[in-house]
mmCIF file of C-alpha atoms in Angstrom:
data_model
loop_
_atom_site.group_PDB
_atom_site.id
_atom_site.type_symbol
_atom_site.label_atom_id
_atom_site.label_comp_id
_atom_site.label_asym_id
_atom_site.label_seq_id
_atom_site.Cartn_x
_atom_site.Cartn_y
_atom_site.Cartn_z
ATOM 1 C CA MET A 1 49.684 73.660 89.700
ATOM 2 C CA LYS A 2 51.607 71.915 86.957
ATOM 3 C CA THR A 3 52.405 68.269 86.360
ATOM 4 C CA ILE A 4 52.954 65.944 83.452
ATOM 5 C CA LEU A 5 54.869 66.573 80.279
ATOM 6 C CA PRO A 6 52.944 65.482 77.216
ATOM 7 C CA ALA A 7 55.200 63.031 75.493
ATOM 8 C CA LEU A 8 56.527 59.610 76.531
ATOM 9 C CA LEU A 9 60.312 59.739 76.864
ATOM 10 C CA LEU A 10 61.938 56.551 75.561
ATOM 11 C CA SER A 11 64.996 56.544 77.796
ATOM 12 C CA CYS A 12 66.367 53.206 78.777
ATOM 13 C CA VAL A 13 68.745 53.819 81.478
ATOM 14 C CA PHE A 14 68.690 56.495 83.540
ATOM 15 C CA LEU A 15 70.371 55.370 85.962
ATOM 16 C CA THR A 16 73.630 59.576 98.019
ATOM 17 C CA ALA A 17 71.234 59.838 100.855
ATOM 18 C CA GLY A 18 70.495 63.221 102.404
ATOM 19 C CA CYS A 19 68.324 64.831 105.025
ATOM 20 C CA PRO A 20 64.744 65.838 104.203
ATOM 21 C CA GLU A 21 64.519 69.422 103.053
ATOM 22 C CA LYS A 22 62.003 71.892 104.459
ATOM 23 C CA ALA A 23 59.774 73.812 102.115
ATOM 24 C CA ALA A 24 60.717 77.473 101.945
ATOM 25 C CA PRO A 25 58.184 80.131 102.931
ATOM 26 C CA LYS A 26 55.982 81.064 100.014
ATOM 27 C CA GLU A 27 56.905 84.174 98.110
ATOM 28 C CA ALA A 28 54.967 86.090 95.509
ATOM 29 C CA SER A 29 57.499 85.189 92.837
ATOM 30 C CA THR A 30 57.720 81.482 93.702
ATOM 31 C CA PRO A 31 55.938 79.054 91.363
ATOM 32 C CA PRO A 32 53.606 76.820 93.403
ATOM 33 C CA PRO A 33 54.876 73.265 93.900
ATOM 34 C CA ALA A 34 53.618 70.797 91.337
ATOM 35 C CA PRO A 35 51.442 68.193 93.100
ATOM 36 C CA MET A 36 53.087 64.786 92.872
ATOM 37 C CA GLY A 37 51.379 61.840 91.260
ATOM 38 C CA GLU A 38 48.718 63.760 89.337
ATOM 39 C CA ALA A 39 48.270 63.786 85.577
ATOM 40 C CA LYS A 40 47.639 67.219 84.156
ATOM 41 C CA PRO A 41 49.193 68.695 81.009
ATOM 42 C CA ALA A 42 52.177 70.935 81.627
ATOM 43 C CA ALA A 43 52.669 74.073 79.587
ATOM 44 C CA GLU A 44 55.722 74.066 77.361
ATOM 45 C CA PRO A 45 58.433 76.271 78.895
ATOM 46 C CA ALA A 46 59.680 79.257 76.978
ATOM 47 C CA ALA A 47 63.000 78.612 75.246
ATOM 48 C CA PRO A 48 65.838 79.761 77.513
ATOM 49 C CA ALA A 49 68.966 81.535 76.341
ATOM 50 C CA PRO A 50 71.738 79.390 74.861
ATOM 51 C CA ALA A 51 73.796 77.645 77.547
ATOM 52 C CA ALA A 52 76.975 79.556 76.733
ATOM 53 C CA ALA A 53 75.262 82.923 77.307
ATOM 54 C CA ARG A 54 73.053 81.976 80.231
ATOM 55 C CA ALA A 55 73.561 83.594 83.608
ATOM 56 C CA ALA A 56 72.764 81.759 86.818
ATOM 57 C CA PRO A 57 69.002 81.850 87.571
ATOM 58 C CA THR A 58 68.031 84.463 90.137
ATOM 59 C CA THR A 59 64.304 83.746 90.557
ATOM 60 C CA PRO A 60 62.305 80.527 91.065
ATOM 61 C CA GLU A 61 60.669 81.050 87.661
ATOM 62 C CA GLU A 62 64.062 81.249 85.931
ATOM 63 C CA ALA A 63 65.273 78.249 87.921
ATOM 64 C CA LEU A 64 62.271 76.172 86.855
ATOM 65 C CA LEU A 65 62.854 76.993 83.190
ATOM 66 C CA ALA A 66 66.540 76.120 83.545
ATOM 67 C CA ALA A 67 65.765 72.809 85.271
ATOM 68 C CA ARG A 68 63.224 71.819 82.642
ATOM 69 C CA GLU A 69 65.523 72.704 79.783
ATOM 70 C CA ALA A 70 68.534 70.963 81.333
ATOM 71 C CA THR A 71 66.704 67.678 81.911
ATOM 72 C CA LYS A 72 65.084 67.869 78.476
ATOM 73 C CA THR A 73 68.482 68.385 76.831
ATOM 74 C CA PHE A 74 70.087 65.636 78.888
ATOM 75 C CA GLY A 75 67.339 63.141 78.088
ATOM 76 C CA GLY A 76 67.323 64.013 74.401
ATOM 77 C CA GLU A 77 71.083 63.766 73.918
ATOM 78 C CA LEU A 78 71.318 60.555 75.915
ATOM 79 C CA LYS A 79 68.468 58.952 73.989
ATOM 80 C CA LYS A 80 70.127 59.926 70.705
ATOM 81 C CA ALA A 81 73.432 58.348 71.787
ATOM 82 C CA LEU A 82 71.683 55.175 72.950
ATOM 83 C CA PHE A 83 69.660 54.720 69.784
ATOM 84 C CA LYS A 84 72.779 55.314 67.685
ATOM 85 C CA ALA A 85 74.669 52.634 69.631
ATOM 86 C CA LEU A 86 71.735 50.227 69.444
ATOM 87 C CA GLY A 87 71.498 50.692 65.698
ATOM 88 C CA GLU A 88 75.204 50.223 65.103
ATOM 89 C CA GLY A 89 76.065 47.428 67.511
ATOM 90 C CA GLY A 90 72.991 46.258 69.371
ATOM 91 C CA PRO A 91 72.361 46.271 73.149
ATOM 92 C CA THR A 92 75.947 45.416 74.115
ATOM 93 C CA ALA A 93 77.125 48.545 72.297
ATOM 94 C CA ALA A 94 74.626 50.665 74.236
ATOM 95 C CA ILE A 95 75.895 49.587 77.651
ATOM 96 C CA PRO A 96 79.015 51.830 77.559
ATOM 97 C CA VAL A 97 76.799 54.789 76.686
ATOM 98 C CA CYS A 98 75.040 54.465 80.028
ATOM 99 C CA ASN A 99 78.218 53.588 81.904
ATOM 100 C CA GLU A 100 80.559 56.231 80.499
ATOM 101 C CA GLN A 101 78.824 58.818 78.332
ATOM 102 C CA ALA A 102 75.812 59.490 80.556
ATOM 103 C CA PRO A 103 77.779 60.658 83.643
ATOM 104 C CA ALA A 104 80.099 62.762 81.465
ATOM 105 C CA LEU A 105 77.132 64.368 79.695
ATOM 106 C CA ALA A 106 75.392 65.128 83.008
ATOM 107 C CA GLU A 107 78.565 66.776 84.335
ATOM 108 C CA LYS A 108 79.025 68.817 81.158
ATOM 109 C CA LEU A 109 75.435 70.075 81.067
ATOM 110 C CA SER A 110 75.420 70.808 84.807
ATOM 111 C CA ALA A 111 78.410 73.122 84.361
ATOM 112 C CA GLU A 112 77.073 74.783 81.210
ATOM 113 C CA GLN A 113 73.511 75.350 82.396
ATOM 114 C CA LYS A 114 74.242 75.969 86.094
ATOM 115 C CA VAL A 115 71.904 73.163 87.071
ATOM 116 C CA LEU A 116 72.956 70.036 88.958
ATOM 117 C CA ILE A 117 71.507 67.149 86.907
ATOM 118 C CA ARG A 118 71.166 63.581 88.134
ATOM 119 C CA ARG A 119 69.488 60.341 87.106
ATOM 120 C CA VAL A 120 67.930 58.636 90.104
ATOM 121 C CA THR A 121 66.202 55.311 90.668
ATOM 122 C CA GLU A 122 65.387 52.853 93.425
ATOM 123 C CA ARG A 123 66.210 49.820 91.257
ATOM 124 C CA ARG A 124 69.669 50.879 90.180
ATOM 125 C CA ARG A 125 72.717 49.581 88.427
ATOM 126 C CA ASN A 126 75.067 52.346 89.513
ATOM 127 C CA ALA A 127 75.267 53.104 93.244
ATOM 128 C CA ALA A 128 75.826 56.784 92.392
ATOM 129 C CA ASN A 129 72.198 56.961 91.236
ATOM 130 C CA ALA A 130 70.731 56.357 94.694
ATOM 131 C CA PRO A 131 68.067 58.952 95.649
ATOM 132 C CA ASP A 132 68.401 61.459 98.451
ATOM 133 C CA ALA A 133 65.461 62.086 100.799
ATOM 134 C CA TRP A 134 63.681 64.561 98.489
ATOM 135 C CA GLU A 135 64.161 62.371 95.430
ATOM 136 C CA GLN A 136 62.937 59.297 97.323
ATOM 137 C CA LYS A 137 59.745 61.153 98.204
ATOM 138 C CA VAL A 138 59.155 62.008 94.549
ATOM 139 C CA LEU A 139 59.901 58.468 93.354
ATOM 140 C CA GLU A 140 57.323 57.082 95.764
ATOM 141 C CA ALA A 141 54.736 59.616 94.644
ATOM 142 C CA PHE A 142 55.366 58.976 90.946
ATOM 143 C CA ALA A 143 55.183 55.179 91.266
ATOM 144 C CA ARG A 144 51.834 53.787 90.172
ATOM 145 C CA PRO A 145 50.475 50.788 88.253
ATOM 146 C CA ILE A 146 50.297 50.934 84.473
ATOM 147 C CA PRO A 147 46.658 51.778 83.584
ATOM 148 C CA GLN A 148 44.586 49.145 81.788
ATOM 149 C CA SER A 149 44.592 51.364 78.718
ATOM 150 C CA GLY A 150 48.377 50.997 78.595
ATOM 151 C CA LYS A 151 48.717 54.779 78.239
ATOM 152 C CA VAL A 152 51.211 56.331 80.619
ATOM 153 C CA GLU A 153 52.347 59.924 80.889
ATOM 154 C CA VAL A 154 55.531 61.561 82.058
ATOM 155 C CA GLN A 155 55.156 63.349 85.390
ATOM 156 C CA GLU A 156 57.014 66.328 86.810
ATOM 157 C CA HIS A 157 57.236 67.936 90.236
ATOM 158 C CA TRP A 158 59.072 70.959 91.609
ATOM 159 C CA GLU A 159 59.313 73.031 94.753
ATOM 160 C CA VAL A 160 61.549 75.572 96.442
ATOM 161 C CA VAL A 161 63.242 74.116 99.506
ATOM 162 C CA GLU A 162 65.600 75.510 102.122
ATOM 163 C CA GLU A 163 68.390 73.576 103.794
ATOM 164 C CA GLY A 164 70.962 75.126 106.096
ATOM 165 C CA GLY A 165 69.758 78.624 105.202
ATOM 166 C CA LYS A 166 70.265 78.001 101.468
ATOM 167 C CA LYS A 167 67.384 78.090 98.980
ATOM 168 C CA GLN A 168 67.192 75.728 96.039
ATOM 169 C CA LEU A 169 64.652 74.832 93.418
ATOM 170 C CA ARG A 170 64.303 71.042 93.225
ATOM 171 C CA TYR A 171 62.806 69.582 90.048
ATOM 172 C CA ALA A 172 62.013 66.020 88.995
ATOM 173 C CA ARG A 173 60.693 64.446 85.811
ATOM 174 C CA SER A 174 59.823 60.787 85.496
ATOM 175 C CA ILE A 175 61.732 58.390 83.255
ATOM 176 C CA LEU A 176 59.549 55.694 81.741
ATOM 177 C CA VAL A 177 60.575 52.361 80.274
ATOM 178 C CA GLY A 178 60.197 52.244 76.491
ATOM 179 C CA GLU A 179 60.133 49.160 74.286
ATOM 180 C CA GLY A 180 63.780 49.644 73.324
ATOM 181 C CA CYS A 181 64.778 49.742 76.999
ATOM 182 C CA LEU A 182 63.669 46.150 77.512
ATOM 183 C CA LYS A 183 66.749 44.782 75.720
ATOM 184 C CA CYS A 184 68.807 45.755 78.790
ATOM 185 C CA HIS A 185 66.145 46.270 81.462
ATOM 186 C CA GLY A 186 63.378 43.805 80.610
ATOM 187 C CA LYS A 187 62.439 40.372 81.869
ATOM 188 C CA GLU A 188 64.119 38.495 79.018
ATOM 189 C CA ILE A 189 67.655 39.698 78.344
ATOM 190 C CA ALA A 190 70.002 38.044 75.857
ATOM 191 C CA PRO A 191 72.851 36.028 77.460
ATOM 192 C CA GLU A 192 75.576 38.180 75.896
ATOM 193 C CA VAL A 193 73.936 41.313 77.295
ATOM 194 C CA LYS A 194 73.699 39.747 80.765
ATOM 195 C CA THR A 195 77.394 38.909 80.590
ATOM 196 C CA GLU A 196 78.408 42.459 79.713
ATOM 197 C CA LEU A 197 76.138 43.954 82.376
ATOM 198 C CA ALA A 198 77.545 41.635 85.040
ATOM 199 C CA LYS A 199 81.081 42.862 84.302
ATOM 200 C CA LEU A 200 80.144 46.465 85.096
ATOM 201 C CA TYR A 201 77.262 46.002 87.531
ATOM 202 C CA PRO A 202 77.625 42.850 89.653
ATOM 203 C CA ALA A 203 74.815 44.048 91.958
ATOM 204 C CA ASP A 204 72.487 45.066 89.106
ATOM 205 C CA ALA A 205 68.886 45.572 90.223
ATOM 206 C CA ALA A 206 67.644 47.362 87.070
ATOM 207 C CA ILE A 207 66.013 44.399 85.325
ATOM 208 C CA GLY A 208 62.561 42.850 85.136
ATOM 209 C CA TYR A 209 60.774 45.948 83.850
ATOM 210 C CA ALA A 210 57.761 46.125 81.547
ATOM 211 C CA ALA A 211 57.178 48.892 78.995
ATOM 212 C CA GLY A 212 55.589 51.960 80.564
ATOM 213 C CA GLU A 213 56.864 51.345 84.094
ATOM 214 C CA LEU A 214 58.635 54.031 86.097
ATOM 215 C CA ARG A 215 62.378 53.594 85.597
ATOM 216 C CA GLY A 216 63.425 56.546 87.748
ATOM 217 C CA ILE A 217 63.618 60.335 87.532
ATOM 218 C CA PHE A 218 65.701 63.106 86.088
ATOM 219 C CA SER A 219 66.551 65.261 89.095
ATOM 220 C CA ALA A 220 67.667 68.888 88.790
ATOM 221 C CA THR A 221 68.774 71.236 91.565
ATOM 222 C CA VAL A 222 69.203 74.979 91.029
ATOM 223 C CA ASP A 223 70.735 77.234 93.689
ATOM 224 C CA LEU A 224 68.821 80.442 94.401
ATOM 225 C CA PRO A 225 70.198 83.671 95.865
#
């Protein structure tokens, strides 16, 4: 059993319905599903091969490593781009990062690392970030009140599923609201930021958050032979 990555990910943003998947029969080589909603330290994955040299995963263990690495890379690069924009031009400069750069980065990494990467949330700005049935189940399991201590931890969950005779490893890691995220997702947003958000997201539901709340998940899907 494995859950929870050790460090709080300060990602501000990260953010089509499907049928529920059935869990695949257990195999000796299949990592056990990570129980959802628990808080146990997760071991750091071994460093995978560089993306350019990586072959498609052939085992659940390889798929799990690829999913972890892909979401970690995506989150890290997106956070770097957001903080750079915030530092150079403030919250209004960060909005295009989420609107334009994030989808392009997800597409690029998905192709390079042979992992389909998504950002998913229930309270979304972009309709493309709506959860499918499996992701909705994980979002509900990850959602929980902020503890009185104020300390929150990133959660992860994975399992091998089978749909239409095709096996996939599904992986999710929680995205938590950091202090910097509140400039665009908090309860008090500057008027100029509201104006820019309304231009791109007239049906925006991704506001009113407090630091430490669940913003959504990084979702990764890896096809298995």
